[in-house]
Amino acid sequence: MKLNRKTVILLVITMMWMTVIFRMSAAPAAESSETSESVGKIICGLFIPDYDELSVEEQTNMAKAIDHPVRKAAHVTEYLILGILMALLFVSADKANNRNRYSKISFFVKPFTICALYAASDEFHQLFVPGRSGQVKDVLIDSCGILIGTVIIWIVSKTSFHHISHTQVN
């Protein structure tokens, strides 16, 4: 299997993103909750009129009220990005090996399988982090993000291929 420069760069970026996910999962529960609360306060500040004029206690309560959706949105987002990176990596590897017809295996099966296994291993890893737990539902939520990411790459590639083939014909 040949690897071109683009594929190697994508591989490095993908591995770096997997490291980011691992490090976030390695944070003890108290640190993770503090991060979620901070993000919740930012979201509340953006969308709730006069949020800054509320007491600190009211701001904290609002941030805590949206903690669960914030955490689940984080799961979807981090794995959506991983799905995009992994799909790009496999498509790039196919191209480097002169396989110009990208199969569903490159777009979906390989990236989805590897990312879902990584999500499962990440949840398993959380069993050993103080105050954290591994959740099957989080793997399912992560898998939704992976699916969305791979579909985005498939749509973009099909649109780009369609545009390029029509431009070359005309």
Short mmCIF file of C-alpha atoms in Angstrom, two decimals:
data_model
loop_
_atom_site.label_atom_id
_atom_site.label_comp_id
_atom_site.label_asym_id
_atom_site.label_seq_id
_atom_site.Cartn_x
_atom_site.Cartn_y
_atom_site.Cartn_z
CA MET A 1 0.00 0.00 0.00
CA LYS A 2 1.38 3.37 -1.06
CA LEU A 3 0.86 6.48 1.04
CA ASN A 4 1.09 9.92 -0.46
CA ARG A 5 1.89 13.08 1.50
CA LYS A 6 -1.79 14.01 1.92
CA THR A 7 -2.60 10.56 3.34
CA VAL A 8 0.26 10.75 5.83
CA ILE A 9 -0.84 14.23 6.95
CA LEU A 10 -4.44 12.99 7.36
CA LEU A 11 -3.17 10.01 9.32
CA VAL A 12 -1.23 12.28 11.70
CA ILE A 13 -4.19 14.67 12.14
CA THR A 14 -6.56 11.73 12.75
CA MET A 15 -4.24 10.24 15.36
CA MET A 16 -3.89 13.65 17.02
CA TRP A 17 -7.69 13.97 17.18
CA MET A 18 -7.95 10.48 18.68
CA THR A 19 -5.43 11.62 21.31
CA VAL A 20 -7.58 14.69 22.06
CA ILE A 21 -10.60 12.43 22.57
CA PHE A 22 -8.59 10.09 24.81
CA ARG A 23 -7.31 12.98 26.93
CA MET A 24 -10.82 14.41 27.38
CA SER A 25 -12.00 10.97 28.49
CA ALA A 26 -9.07 10.68 30.89
CA ALA A 27 -10.20 13.75 32.82
CA PRO A 28 -11.61 12.84 36.24
CA ALA A 29 -15.34 13.46 36.75
CA ALA A 30 -14.87 16.73 38.67
CA GLU A 31 -12.70 18.22 35.92
CA SER A 32 -15.05 17.00 33.19
CA SER A 33 -18.06 18.51 35.00
CA GLU A 34 -16.26 21.81 35.40
CA THR A 35 -15.53 21.90 31.66
CA SER A 36 -19.16 21.07 30.81
CA GLU A 37 -20.42 23.75 33.17
CA SER A 38 -18.11 26.32 31.56
CA VAL A 39 -19.40 25.41 28.10
CA GLY A 40 -22.98 25.55 29.44
CA LYS A 41 -22.38 29.07 30.76
CA ILE A 42 -21.03 30.18 27.39
CA ILE A 43 -24.05 28.70 25.61
CA CYS A 44 -26.46 30.32 28.06
CA GLY A 45 -24.65 33.64 27.67
CA LEU A 46 -25.08 33.45 23.91
CA PHE A 47 -28.75 32.47 23.84
CA ILE A 48 -30.42 33.76 27.01
CA PRO A 49 -31.19 37.48 27.06
CA ASP A 50 -29.85 39.29 30.13
CA TYR A 51 -27.98 36.17 31.29
CA ASP A 52 -25.10 38.31 32.52
CA GLU A 53 -27.45 40.14 34.85
CA LEU A 54 -28.50 36.97 36.67
CA SER A 55 -26.87 36.00 39.94
CA VAL A 56 -23.92 33.61 39.85
CA GLU A 57 -26.13 30.96 41.43
CA GLU A 58 -28.82 31.40 38.75
CA GLN A 59 -26.20 31.26 35.99
CA THR A 60 -24.72 28.08 37.47
CA ASN A 61 -28.17 26.47 37.79
CA MET A 62 -28.95 27.26 34.14
CA ALA A 63 -25.61 25.82 33.03
CA LYS A 64 -26.23 22.69 35.09
CA ALA A 65 -29.73 22.38 33.60
CA ILE A 66 -28.27 21.99 30.11
CA ASP A 67 -25.30 19.87 31.22
CA HIS A 68 -26.66 16.58 29.85
CA PRO A 69 -27.41 17.90 26.32
CA VAL A 70 -24.05 19.71 26.27
CA ARG A 71 -22.20 16.49 27.11
CA LYS A 72 -24.10 14.46 24.51
CA ALA A 73 -23.57 17.16 21.86
CA ALA A 74 -19.86 16.99 22.69
CA HIS A 75 -19.92 13.22 22.07
CA VAL A 76 -21.59 13.68 18.68
CA THR A 77 -19.26 16.52 17.70
CA GLU A 78 -15.98 14.86 18.65
CA TYR A 79 -16.90 11.67 16.81
CA LEU A 80 -18.39 13.53 13.84
CA ILE A 81 -14.96 15.12 13.41
CA LEU A 82 -13.28 11.73 13.83
CA GLY A 83 -15.66 10.22 11.24
CA ILE A 84 -14.81 12.99 8.77
CA LEU A 85 -11.08 12.56 9.33
CA MET A 86 -11.21 8.78 9.08
CA ALA A 87 -13.33 8.84 5.89
CA LEU A 88 -10.96 11.37 4.32
CA LEU A 89 -8.04 9.18 5.33
CA PHE A 90 -9.47 6.08 3.60
CA VAL A 91 -10.53 8.01 0.50
CA SER A 92 -7.04 9.54 0.29
CA ALA A 93 -5.43 6.11 0.69
CA ASP A 94 -7.65 4.74 -2.11
CA LYS A 95 -6.59 7.61 -4.36
CA ALA A 96 -2.90 7.09 -3.50
CA ASN A 97 -3.29 3.47 -4.58
CA ASN A 98 -4.95 4.41 -7.88
CA ARG A 99 -8.41 3.29 -6.82
CA ASN A 100 -10.39 6.21 -8.20
CA ARG A 101 -13.80 4.61 -7.64
CA TYR A 102 -14.35 5.06 -3.96
CA SER A 103 -16.42 2.24 -2.60
CA LYS A 104 -18.91 2.23 0.22
CA ILE A 105 -16.26 0.34 2.16
CA SER A 106 -13.94 3.37 1.99
CA PHE A 107 -16.67 5.86 2.82
CA PHE A 108 -18.62 3.97 5.45
CA VAL A 109 -17.59 0.50 6.52
CA LYS A 110 -13.90 0.98 7.30
CA PRO A 111 -14.15 4.44 8.89
CA PHE A 112 -17.33 3.61 10.80
CA THR A 113 -15.99 0.31 12.11
CA ILE A 114 -12.65 1.72 13.25
CA CYS A 115 -14.25 4.80 14.84
CA ALA A 116 -16.99 2.78 16.57
CA LEU A 117 -14.39 0.40 17.98
CA TYR A 118 -12.41 3.41 19.16
CA ALA A 119 -15.57 4.83 20.80
CA ALA A 120 -16.16 1.51 22.57
CA SER A 121 -12.54 1.35 23.73
CA ASP A 122 -12.80 4.94 24.93
CA GLU A 123 -15.86 4.13 27.03
CA PHE A 124 -14.04 1.08 28.41
CA HIS A 125 -11.09 3.34 29.25
CA GLN A 126 -13.45 5.60 31.25
CA LEU A 127 -14.19 2.69 33.60
CA PHE A 128 -10.71 3.27 35.02
CA VAL A 129 -11.01 7.07 35.38
CA PRO A 130 -12.03 8.34 38.85
CA GLY A 131 -15.74 9.21 38.94
CA ARG A 132 -16.34 8.29 35.29
CA SER A 133 -18.22 5.37 33.81
CA GLY A 134 -18.38 3.65 30.45
CA GLN A 135 -21.80 3.85 28.84
CA VAL A 136 -23.09 1.79 25.92
CA LYS A 137 -25.49 4.64 25.07
CA ASP A 138 -22.48 6.94 24.68
CA VAL A 139 -20.99 4.54 22.12
CA LEU A 140 -24.31 4.72 20.25
CA ILE A 141 -24.29 8.53 20.44
CA ASP A 142 -20.68 8.55 19.24
CA SER A 143 -21.68 6.25 16.39
CA CYS A 144 -24.34 8.75 15.30
CA GLY A 145 -21.62 11.39 15.06
CA ILE A 146 -19.41 9.00 13.08
CA LEU A 147 -22.25 8.25 10.67
CA ILE A 148 -22.98 11.95 10.14
CA GLY A 149 -19.28 12.65 9.50
CA THR A 150 -18.93 9.86 6.94
CA VAL A 151 -22.15 10.89 5.19
CA ILE A 152 -20.85 14.47 4.94
CA ILE A 153 -17.70 13.23 3.20
CA TRP A 154 -19.73 11.00 0.89
CA ILE A 155 -22.05 13.87 -0.10
CA VAL A 156 -19.17 16.30 -0.62
CA SER A 157 -17.23 13.79 -2.70
CA LYS A 158 -20.25 12.89 -4.83
CA THR A 159 -21.03 16.58 -5.36
CA SER A 160 -17.40 17.32 -6.21
CA PHE A 161 -17.14 14.31 -8.54
CA HIS A 162 -20.41 15.28 -10.26
CA HIS A 163 -19.22 18.89 -10.67
CA ILE A 164 -15.79 17.84 -11.98
CA SER A 165 -17.19 15.30 -14.48
CA HIS A 166 -19.69 17.86 -15.87
CA THR A 167 -16.97 20.51 -16.11
CA GLN A 168 -14.70 18.12 -18.04
CA VAL A 169 -17.50 17.08 -20.42
CA ASN A 170 -18.45 20.66 -21.28
#
